[in-house]
XYZ file of C-alpha atoms in Angstrom:
652
model
C 24.779 14.446 -7.365
C 22.363 14.539 -10.580
C 19.530 13.914 -8.169
C 20.155 16.707 -5.768
C 20.486 18.898 -8.815
C 17.500 17.778 -10.669
C 15.350 18.387 -7.277
C 16.974 21.943 -6.935
C 15.495 22.824 -10.345
C 12.427 21.517 -9.441
C 12.149 23.768 -6.269
C 13.514 26.817 -8.300
C 10.695 25.929 -11.220
C 8.092 25.983 -8.495
C 8.656 29.023 -6.509
C 5.239 30.425 -7.227
C 3.851 27.337 -5.056
C 6.035 27.994 -1.877
C 4.070 27.868 1.262
C 0.651 26.853 -0.598
C -1.337 23.863 0.722
C -2.223 21.650 -2.244
C -5.183 18.994 -1.337
C -4.070 15.903 -2.585
C -6.846 13.600 -1.403
C -9.562 15.352 0.835
C -10.805 11.958 2.319
C -7.895 10.959 3.952
C -6.629 14.626 4.449
C -3.500 14.178 2.477
C -2.102 17.780 1.545
C 1.295 18.792 0.155
C 3.168 21.988 0.824
C 6.494 23.076 -0.667
C 8.355 24.634 2.182
C 10.365 27.742 1.969
C 14.207 27.232 2.616
C 15.157 26.908 6.192
C 11.501 25.922 7.092
C 10.091 22.538 7.951
C 6.847 20.985 8.911
C 5.800 19.865 12.364
C 2.575 18.933 13.953
C 0.982 21.764 15.890
C -0.885 20.258 18.888
C -1.458 23.536 21.168
C -2.026 26.860 19.534
C -1.389 29.795 21.649
C -2.567 33.253 20.765
C -0.931 36.612 21.995
C -1.069 40.129 21.203
C 1.581 42.220 19.914
C 3.131 43.030 23.448
C 3.322 39.257 24.070
C 0.254 39.276 26.517
C -1.477 36.204 26.697
C -5.073 35.996 24.878
C -5.953 32.212 24.711
C -4.959 28.700 24.243
C -6.500 25.702 22.470
C -5.540 22.140 21.841
C -6.184 20.512 18.463
C -9.264 18.690 17.618
C -9.501 15.484 15.685
C -10.420 17.418 12.679
C -8.187 20.152 13.008
C -5.458 20.815 10.508
C -2.292 20.794 12.593
C 0.355 20.907 9.819
C 2.608 23.746 10.786
C 5.306 25.439 8.577
C 7.989 26.350 11.257
C 11.526 28.157 10.840
C 14.340 25.810 11.590
C 18.122 25.817 12.147
C 20.555 23.407 10.400
C 20.764 21.701 13.900
C 17.214 21.612 14.733
C 16.028 20.456 11.316
C 18.319 17.128 11.659
C 17.993 17.008 15.324
C 17.085 13.553 16.792
C 18.379 14.091 20.290
C 20.205 16.795 22.276
C 19.491 20.225 22.458
C 18.671 21.777 19.213
C 15.731 24.766 19.279
C 13.705 25.484 16.336
C 13.505 29.244 15.536
C 9.919 30.135 16.725
C 7.273 27.308 17.187
C 8.809 24.426 18.947
C 8.106 21.425 21.373
C 6.461 22.325 24.539
C 9.631 21.733 26.697
C 11.460 24.242 24.522
C 8.778 27.042 24.952
C 8.533 27.179 28.483
C 11.117 26.503 31.159
C 9.296 25.718 34.269
C 7.402 22.237 33.643
C 9.011 20.859 37.061
C 6.754 23.151 38.909
C 3.940 21.395 37.175
C 4.860 17.884 36.203
C 7.080 15.012 37.785
C 10.126 15.046 35.591
C 12.779 12.381 35.580
C 15.737 14.802 36.011
C 14.256 17.283 38.097
C 13.397 19.602 35.328
C 17.178 20.463 34.303
C 16.957 19.235 30.469
C 13.755 21.400 30.024
C 15.434 24.402 31.685
C 18.582 23.868 29.333
C 16.236 23.397 26.150
C 13.975 26.711 27.292
C 17.335 28.845 27.774
C 18.740 27.801 24.430
C 15.369 28.712 22.827
C 15.332 32.075 24.245
C 18.713 32.836 23.499
C 18.439 31.942 19.849
C 15.068 33.716 19.439
C 16.711 36.848 20.986
C 18.934 37.045 18.233
C 16.573 36.767 15.513
C 14.517 39.511 17.367
C 17.335 41.971 17.756
C 18.310 41.722 13.930
C 16.992 44.264 11.324
C 15.316 41.374 9.822
C 12.867 41.075 12.933
C 9.166 41.150 12.592
C 6.837 42.597 15.461
C 5.398 39.360 15.698
C 8.976 37.559 16.499
C 9.439 40.325 19.248
C 5.945 39.455 20.635
C 6.560 35.479 20.759
C 10.085 36.563 22.551
C 8.426 38.735 25.142
C 5.667 36.084 25.878
C 8.066 33.147 26.272
C 10.432 34.965 28.411
C 7.982 36.274 30.670
C 4.910 34.003 30.902
C 4.325 30.473 31.990
C 2.506 28.314 29.265
C 1.579 25.900 31.376
C -0.073 28.350 34.014
C -2.034 29.949 31.046
C -3.238 26.553 29.740
C -4.318 25.764 33.299
C -6.315 28.915 33.490
C -8.354 27.539 30.721
C -9.014 24.043 32.445
C -7.394 22.047 29.806
C -4.813 20.163 32.047
C -5.786 16.906 33.793
C -5.035 16.794 37.417
C -3.130 13.680 39.171
C -2.414 13.006 42.869
C -0.054 15.281 44.875
C -1.181 18.694 42.835
C 0.919 17.954 39.615
C -0.611 17.693 36.224
C -0.825 14.231 34.468
C 1.875 14.028 31.844
C 0.233 11.068 30.155
C -2.626 13.470 29.136
C -2.682 13.173 25.285
C -3.519 15.414 22.440
C -4.088 13.960 19.351
C -2.366 10.615 20.371
C 0.741 12.404 21.514
C 1.787 12.809 25.399
C 1.507 16.354 26.366
C 4.956 16.922 27.197
C 5.969 16.124 23.733
C 3.368 18.226 22.277
C 4.323 21.106 19.795
C 3.275 24.673 20.220
C 2.428 27.101 17.465
C 1.603 31.031 18.019
C -1.005 33.104 16.762
C 0.013 37.109 17.092
C -3.321 39.051 16.857
C -2.594 42.586 15.226
C -3.504 45.755 16.671
C -6.703 47.495 15.486
C -4.936 49.608 12.912
C -3.179 46.637 11.429
C -3.392 46.014 7.633
C -6.213 44.289 6.402
C -3.926 41.667 5.000
C -2.290 40.967 8.009
C -2.071 37.173 8.940
C -2.017 36.424 12.580
C -1.087 32.818 12.154
C 2.650 32.639 12.082
C 2.949 29.436 10.461
C 1.117 30.734 7.440
C 2.305 34.487 7.095
C 4.630 34.838 3.893
C 6.222 38.071 5.682
C 7.370 35.577 8.324
C 8.961 33.361 5.999
C 10.937 36.204 4.442
C 12.003 37.577 7.446
C 13.488 34.321 8.792
C 15.024 33.740 5.268
C 16.612 37.064 5.356
C 17.609 36.687 8.920
C 19.202 32.952 8.572
C 20.811 33.476 5.269
C 22.619 36.497 6.573
C 23.760 34.372 9.516
C 24.969 31.377 7.516
C 26.918 33.590 4.966
C 28.664 35.139 8.121
C 29.203 31.827 10.014
C 29.122 28.742 7.934
C 32.323 27.439 6.107
C 32.522 28.087 2.316
C 33.496 25.409 0.002
C 32.792 24.303 -3.627
C 29.206 22.312 -3.505
C 29.315 19.334 -5.614
C 25.993 19.811 -6.908
C 26.085 23.388 -8.010
C 29.729 24.075 -8.527
C 29.691 27.072 -6.509
C 31.821 28.382 -3.759
C 29.048 28.715 -0.952
C 28.217 28.137 2.519
C 28.160 24.297 2.775
C 26.737 22.054 5.489
C 27.445 18.091 6.742
C 23.898 18.018 8.210
C 20.729 17.651 5.995
C 17.416 17.337 6.612
C 15.099 14.569 7.840
C 11.340 14.193 7.674
C 11.466 13.408 4.191
C 8.771 10.789 3.876
C 6.476 11.874 6.885
C 6.972 14.641 9.603
C 7.656 11.839 12.044
C 10.426 10.345 9.748
C 14.023 10.375 11.378
C 15.604 8.659 8.061
C 17.947 10.736 6.182
C 19.064 10.662 2.509
C 22.649 11.948 3.166
C 24.232 11.430 6.465
C 27.791 10.665 7.757
C 27.002 10.319 11.334
C 26.398 6.386 11.757
C 27.714 4.849 14.891
C 29.504 1.517 14.958
C 29.064 1.406 11.132
C 31.371 2.249 8.225
C 30.038 4.861 6.401
C 33.321 6.372 4.851
C 36.569 4.714 5.131
C 38.942 6.561 7.677
C 41.979 5.144 5.796
C 40.945 6.940 2.766
C 39.199 10.104 4.105
C 40.098 12.073 7.224
C 36.603 13.589 7.380
C 33.131 13.471 6.012
C 33.783 16.852 3.913
C 36.630 14.944 2.098
C 34.002 12.772 0.593
C 31.695 15.258 -0.723
C 30.554 18.894 0.093
C 27.105 20.029 -0.400
C 25.634 23.706 -0.302
C 23.386 24.364 2.666
C 20.823 26.204 0.389
C 21.105 23.489 -2.292
C 20.401 20.871 0.410
C 17.528 22.638 1.507
C 15.883 23.182 -1.895
C 16.549 19.735 -2.934
C 15.024 18.206 0.203
C 12.007 20.361 0.402
C 11.386 19.637 -3.415
C 11.423 15.987 -2.593
C 9.291 16.063 0.281
C 6.833 18.073 -1.547
C 6.890 15.522 -4.415
C 6.325 12.543 -2.139
C 3.268 14.270 -0.612
C 1.903 15.091 -3.894
C 1.770 11.556 -5.225
C 4.607 9.263 -3.957
C 3.437 5.560 -3.914
C 4.278 3.958 -0.727
C 3.934 -0.062 -0.846
C 5.356 -0.840 2.397
C 4.073 1.607 5.083
C 5.839 4.939 4.401
C 9.339 3.300 4.196
C 9.771 2.622 0.595
C 8.436 5.240 -1.930
C 8.433 5.606 -5.759
C 7.626 8.524 -7.477
C 8.070 10.338 -10.961
C 7.907 14.012 -12.111
C 7.982 15.788 -15.174
C 11.191 17.870 -16.042
C 9.292 20.861 -14.961
C 8.548 19.357 -11.658
C 5.050 18.664 -12.393
C 4.236 15.045 -10.653
C 3.656 12.213 -12.922
C 1.105 9.290 -11.909
C 2.852 6.038 -11.891
C 0.502 3.750 -13.403
C 2.345 0.520 -13.466
C 1.428 0.006 -9.705
C -2.174 -0.325 -11.131
C -3.925 -3.245 -12.620
C -5.111 -2.696 -16.501
C -8.574 -1.240 -15.308
C -7.272 1.158 -12.805
C -4.596 2.454 -15.156
C -6.998 2.958 -18.271
C -10.208 3.271 -16.546
C -13.288 0.725 -15.289
C -14.398 0.575 -18.923
C -11.454 -1.879 -19.540
C -12.693 -4.182 -16.766
C -14.489 -6.541 -19.012
C -13.847 -9.698 -20.922
C -12.992 -9.520 -24.565
C -13.542 -12.271 -27.269
C -9.775 -12.455 -28.475
C -6.318 -11.129 -28.382
C -6.783 -8.853 -31.252
C -9.897 -7.048 -29.553
C -8.256 -6.675 -26.425
C -5.031 -5.051 -28.254
C -6.902 -2.820 -30.229
C -8.962 -1.567 -27.043
C -5.406 -0.932 -25.143
C -4.196 1.279 -28.239
C -7.413 3.313 -28.184
C -7.274 3.783 -24.396
C -3.651 4.773 -24.421
C -4.114 7.056 -27.390
C -6.982 8.763 -25.265
C -4.764 9.124 -22.606
C -1.994 10.485 -24.662
C -4.359 13.203 -26.092
C -5.584 14.255 -22.414
C -2.385 14.569 -21.013
C -0.355 15.817 -23.926
C 2.186 18.077 -21.921
C 3.154 15.285 -19.606
C 3.640 12.923 -22.355
C 6.235 14.906 -23.980
C 9.716 15.865 -22.658
C 11.340 13.624 -20.068
C 10.477 11.967 -17.004
C 12.459 11.595 -13.623
C 11.604 8.159 -11.994
C 12.928 7.495 -8.315
C 12.740 4.806 -6.037
C 13.717 5.295 -2.087
C 14.297 2.260 0.340
C 14.912 2.006 3.991
C 17.615 0.584 5.827
C 15.820 -0.227 8.614
C 12.669 -1.952 7.650
C 9.846 -1.426 10.305
C 10.633 2.073 11.446
C 11.178 5.496 9.865
C 14.715 5.694 10.696
C 18.104 4.746 9.658
C 19.310 5.878 6.299
C 17.086 6.487 2.981
C 18.530 4.433 0.293
C 18.058 5.649 -3.550
C 17.078 2.465 -4.944
C 16.783 3.644 -8.577
C 16.967 6.877 -10.289
C 16.784 7.320 -13.968
C 15.648 9.925 -16.729
C 13.817 8.670 -19.723
C 11.760 10.397 -22.274
C 8.252 10.777 -21.507
C 7.125 8.883 -24.760
C 9.572 5.714 -23.793
C 8.126 5.630 -20.370
C 4.527 5.380 -21.306
C 5.340 3.239 -24.381
C 6.672 0.691 -21.925
C 3.869 0.836 -19.724
C 1.595 0.105 -22.603
C 3.788 -2.508 -23.572
C 3.314 -4.253 -20.258
C -0.575 -4.096 -20.287
C -0.362 -5.599 -23.974
C 2.263 -8.269 -23.129
C 1.288 -9.490 -19.495
C -2.206 -9.923 -19.888
C -4.885 -12.685 -19.245
C -8.125 -13.370 -17.852
C -7.317 -12.334 -14.287
C -9.644 -13.271 -11.194
C -9.226 -11.095 -8.115
C -12.068 -12.629 -6.235
C -15.337 -11.367 -7.556
C -13.346 -8.798 -9.519
C -12.624 -10.600 -13.181
C -11.427 -8.786 -16.322
C -8.905 -9.240 -19.226
C -5.783 -7.228 -18.790
C -2.470 -7.052 -16.970
C -1.479 -7.205 -13.347
C -0.001 -4.615 -11.479
C 3.392 -4.887 -10.306
C 2.388 -5.210 -6.837
C 0.152 -7.983 -7.658
C 2.950 -9.820 -9.220
C 4.925 -9.555 -6.007
C 2.140 -10.831 -3.767
C 1.575 -13.825 -5.926
C 5.240 -14.646 -6.266
C 5.997 -14.472 -2.603
C 2.870 -14.155 -0.768
C 0.890 -16.455 1.399
C -2.727 -16.243 2.197
C -3.525 -14.647 5.462
C -6.576 -15.131 7.718
C -8.777 -12.775 5.730
C -8.099 -14.696 2.557
C -5.763 -12.129 1.203
C -2.271 -12.322 -0.207
C 0.458 -10.764 1.957
C 4.224 -10.944 2.055
C 5.671 -11.061 5.706
C 9.144 -9.716 4.699
C 9.047 -5.877 3.922
C 12.441 -5.743 2.618
C 11.696 -8.497 0.141
C 8.564 -6.643 -1.079
C 10.829 -3.439 -1.714
C 13.448 -5.500 -3.626
C 11.068 -7.596 -5.497
C 8.987 -4.234 -6.753
C 12.260 -2.651 -7.432
C 13.583 -5.547 -9.962
C 10.031 -5.772 -11.506
C 9.645 -2.040 -12.037
C 13.196 -2.050 -13.639
C 12.007 -4.629 -16.188
C 8.980 -2.677 -16.930
C 10.754 0.524 -17.574
C 13.290 -0.969 -19.782
C 10.946 -3.330 -21.313
C 12.780 -6.454 -20.051
C 11.452 -9.909 -19.300
C 10.905 -10.632 -15.805
C 13.414 -12.286 -13.625
C 13.767 -15.905 -13.924
C 13.391 -16.655 -10.196
C 10.032 -14.707 -9.993
C 8.733 -16.617 -12.773
C 9.634 -19.931 -11.195
C 8.109 -18.831 -7.645
C 4.784 -18.059 -9.964
C 4.658 -21.393 -11.660
C 5.447 -23.211 -8.147
C 2.608 -21.386 -6.304
C 0.144 -21.821 -9.158
C 0.885 -25.605 -9.186
C -0.101 -26.014 -5.296
C -3.700 -24.841 -5.258
C -3.789 -26.873 -1.830
C -1.700 -23.941 -0.162
C -4.633 -21.718 -0.710
C -8.266 -21.375 0.413
C -9.584 -18.265 -1.507
C -6.362 -16.787 -3.062
C -5.406 -19.521 -5.477
C -7.495 -18.093 -8.468
C -5.536 -14.765 -8.103
C -2.169 -16.434 -7.968
C -3.009 -18.792 -10.709
C -4.246 -16.235 -13.352
C -1.306 -13.749 -12.513
C 0.895 -16.527 -13.104
C -0.774 -16.964 -16.536
C -0.450 -13.429 -17.404
C 3.333 -13.460 -16.687
C 3.598 -16.870 -18.549
C 1.881 -15.405 -21.656
C 4.020 -12.195 -21.490
C 7.446 -14.092 -21.234
C 7.141 -16.807 -23.269
C 4.424 -15.667 -26.192
C 4.536 -11.796 -26.135
C 1.193 -11.467 -25.352
C 0.077 -14.687 -26.965
C -3.909 -15.575 -27.732
C -6.178 -15.790 -24.759
C -8.903 -17.712 -26.412
C -8.762 -21.643 -26.478
C -6.326 -22.665 -29.345
C -7.554 -25.815 -30.836
C -4.373 -25.920 -33.229
C -1.818 -25.935 -30.564
C -0.225 -29.601 -30.137
C 2.450 -29.001 -27.960
C 2.506 -31.403 -24.864
C 2.347 -29.164 -22.201
C -0.662 -26.963 -23.418
C -2.453 -30.149 -24.116
C -1.985 -31.748 -20.932
C -3.295 -28.573 -19.282
C -6.450 -28.724 -21.299
C -6.946 -32.325 -20.129
C -6.619 -31.486 -16.512
C -9.118 -28.846 -17.029
C -11.598 -31.031 -18.650
C -11.242 -33.356 -15.559
C -11.712 -30.768 -13.288
C -14.824 -29.497 -14.858
C -16.519 -32.380 -15.795
C -16.222 -33.771 -12.164
C -17.594 -30.304 -10.894
C -20.582 -30.417 -12.973
C -21.589 -33.447 -10.606
C -21.430 -31.510 -7.528
C -24.575 -31.082 -5.559
C -24.923 -29.210 -2.291
C -23.448 -31.669 -0.273
C -20.251 -31.435 -1.901
C -19.690 -27.521 -1.104
C -16.108 -26.917 -0.175
C -14.857 -30.322 -1.656
C -12.176 -29.824 -4.377
C -11.990 -32.102 -7.474
C -9.467 -35.050 -8.073
C -7.766 -32.807 -10.845
C -7.262 -29.851 -8.349
C -6.040 -32.293 -5.506
C -3.511 -34.250 -8.079
C -2.271 -30.988 -9.730
C 1.357 -30.799 -8.024
C 1.475 -34.566 -8.993
C 0.243 -34.092 -12.437
C 2.881 -31.394 -13.129
C 5.691 -34.000 -12.006
C 4.333 -37.073 -13.672
C 1.729 -36.033 -16.100
C 1.328 -39.403 -18.009
C 1.066 -41.667 -15.021
C -0.933 -39.179 -12.999
C -3.486 -38.514 -16.018
C -4.123 -42.561 -16.273
C -5.189 -42.216 -12.425
C -7.266 -39.162 -12.952
C -8.868 -40.749 -15.788
C -9.955 -44.043 -13.997
C -11.359 -41.655 -11.150
C -13.284 -39.597 -13.861
C -15.127 -42.487 -14.990
C -17.860 -42.395 -12.421
C -18.449 -38.921 -12.814
C -18.739 -39.243 -16.496
C -21.439 -42.069 -16.033
C -23.414 -39.702 -13.566
C -23.332 -37.166 -16.487
C -24.879 -39.446 -18.778
C -27.982 -40.346 -16.546
C -31.427 -39.268 -17.598
C -30.568 -39.257 -21.115
C -28.129 -36.570 -21.006
C -24.923 -37.437 -23.148
C -22.483 -35.101 -21.409
C -20.497 -37.387 -20.229
C -19.732 -38.904 -23.678
C -19.179 -35.322 -24.870
C -16.330 -34.896 -22.487
C -14.963 -38.270 -23.319
C -14.900 -37.456 -26.934
C -13.122 -34.161 -26.236
C -10.338 -35.899 -24.080
C -10.058 -38.435 -26.987
C -9.614 -35.656 -29.378
C -6.740 -34.050 -27.492
C -5.140 -37.136 -26.983
C -5.076 -38.090 -30.466
C -3.763 -34.696 -31.438
C -0.647 -35.430 -29.209
C 2.314 -37.011 -30.477
C 2.428 -40.243 -28.870
C 6.173 -39.646 -27.935
C 5.072 -36.800 -25.802
C 2.864 -38.919 -23.593
C 5.363 -39.431 -21.178
C 6.157 -38.548 -17.305
C 8.531 -35.890 -18.384
C 7.721 -32.923 -16.110
C 5.341 -30.037 -17.791
C 6.623 -26.570 -18.309
C 4.603 -23.627 -17.266
C 2.673 -23.299 -20.463
C 0.558 -26.151 -19.260
C -1.214 -23.364 -17.016
C -2.348 -21.530 -20.042
C -3.819 -24.933 -21.628
C -5.465 -25.282 -18.340
C -6.988 -21.628 -17.938
C -7.850 -21.592 -21.580
C -10.143 -24.617 -21.628
C -11.678 -23.569 -17.989
C -12.412 -20.168 -19.768
C -14.051 -21.688 -22.613
C -16.455 -23.712 -20.395
C -17.242 -20.628 -18.194
C -17.928 -18.375 -21.315
C -20.046 -21.471 -23.047
C -22.004 -21.623 -19.689
C -22.413 -18.068 -19.415
C -23.746 -17.895 -22.960
C -26.215 -20.662 -22.448
C -27.665 -19.206 -19.011
C -28.168 -15.858 -21.027
C -29.963 -17.589 -23.607
C -32.145 -19.443 -21.233
C -32.947 -16.189 -19.409
C -33.825 -14.461 -22.884
C -36.068 -17.337 -23.931
C -37.642 -17.170 -20.522
C -38.296 -13.548 -20.649
C -39.497 -13.965 -24.382
C -41.912 -16.772 -23.256
C -43.263 -14.658 -20.293
C -43.880 -11.523 -22.912
C -45.693 -13.806 -25.032
C -47.965 -15.203 -22.516
C -48.684 -11.695 -21.009
C -49.634 -10.355 -24.768
C -51.844 -13.402 -25.310
């Protein structure tokens, strides 16, 4: 109930935005509209123009670039309809708007359901048109739908496809929707003397919103049962039916419902009816659901199609970006997408970036933040029930502080294909590394949507509360990082993400540079494996393309039996060390001395086949990164010397 109460407050705090279309992302045509109460959204595929007397003027089909989002007045039944007959109040599906489809299309039931739907639509519209709250537009639409054939008018414009037998083709599509499932919206052109502020589009006209709100509010006060609302505490008209279309206009999932066939939703032994469980005011429900739809459209993050959603908002209703679904550069700016020379330099850069964000967003960084996670009961579809996986209210400072802590704790040298940086992975990256498999495109993907939703929820909880990641997720990361043979392209991502999690969990954001003073066996064994891998790879030629080193091939065995496997690796390494010593080079001796130095710093009692812990990955990664940075520095130095030489020769 706290969630509904808070959402109702969001609605009341943003009444000035009702009906306003906010462009969220122009590239993908993402918009957000805070709907008036007793209104919903539909896609308007067919737009019919009429005059104030209900005479037909024109009709057009929606084109690929047309805005088809349409605000429509709805009833309690139509707003939650999934089947049966429940007409909307004005703009609706074509089989409600016109009742003579059987004259033009071949219908399975001979047109009986169409006639019943149209009759119900007309009877309902008449009540609004005859009420003292009606506008001339409502009466014009009633006149048209009662006395005109929409199909005949569309055909007069040559827009319908013919089929054999003189009927029209029911498989014709408008914006990928079968024509008999298309929605119709009305434009009512004003008289010549009409006010200059007159808006002919019925779905954009605030006077139409107010007309219906006044009409329907009067109706529900007279006809709906009254009881105490569990959200507001007031004795008001209540409802047992609640809105769908929460995550998208095509969403049939509901947040609140007691109508679930063949499943127990409330116990009949304890409760006689759904109202015994809870009663919620109808207007309260409208406001809460409309606010939720608006917030999701504004900045809801979907990590599983549109099924599972996360969102956050400030106490005044302004949306809050959820930055922990992005890695460090995507959270704090591309300037963070670089390598840092040590841990201290990285942490100082993080503090500076965070302070800048805090200064730029001072208003949203104070007060409290509402954080909500929604899940779907039926994975793979927008049906069933929408579950509240998590809802919490925390101070904004704690929220952002814990986000900063994530980036200052779970960081490492991360490699995402060609994108390398020092920082923390996103929550979604951790899930893919822990549970994903490499697909045909070389990307990590998780087959089970339910698993993704659950894992993201668990990791998000840890981030928000500043708790260590679950042990089973750490175990999965360690296991995946230890089996490079299971990957073709994605292993570096899995491996470095595992290192970031290990660094955060075991060392609270430890040093990322190679630590020569560390003598724990796991770390030292990891360094040995990295040297063996690098030394062998240094001997590779073009004919070795695609071949893995012995160190990589033996990695999983090395973790289980490090001493025995190292002896095997070292014997195989000799031929490559000799190759490196050819032509006067002493590289082979250099790597051999490095290996001997590590072995001498290891306690002899540690050189056993006791399986390695996760820290070996940090030793392997730190040593490998040392070689990479050294090679990069040498390459730059060689390039500088070459450029200087060319410059000198040019001057001479």
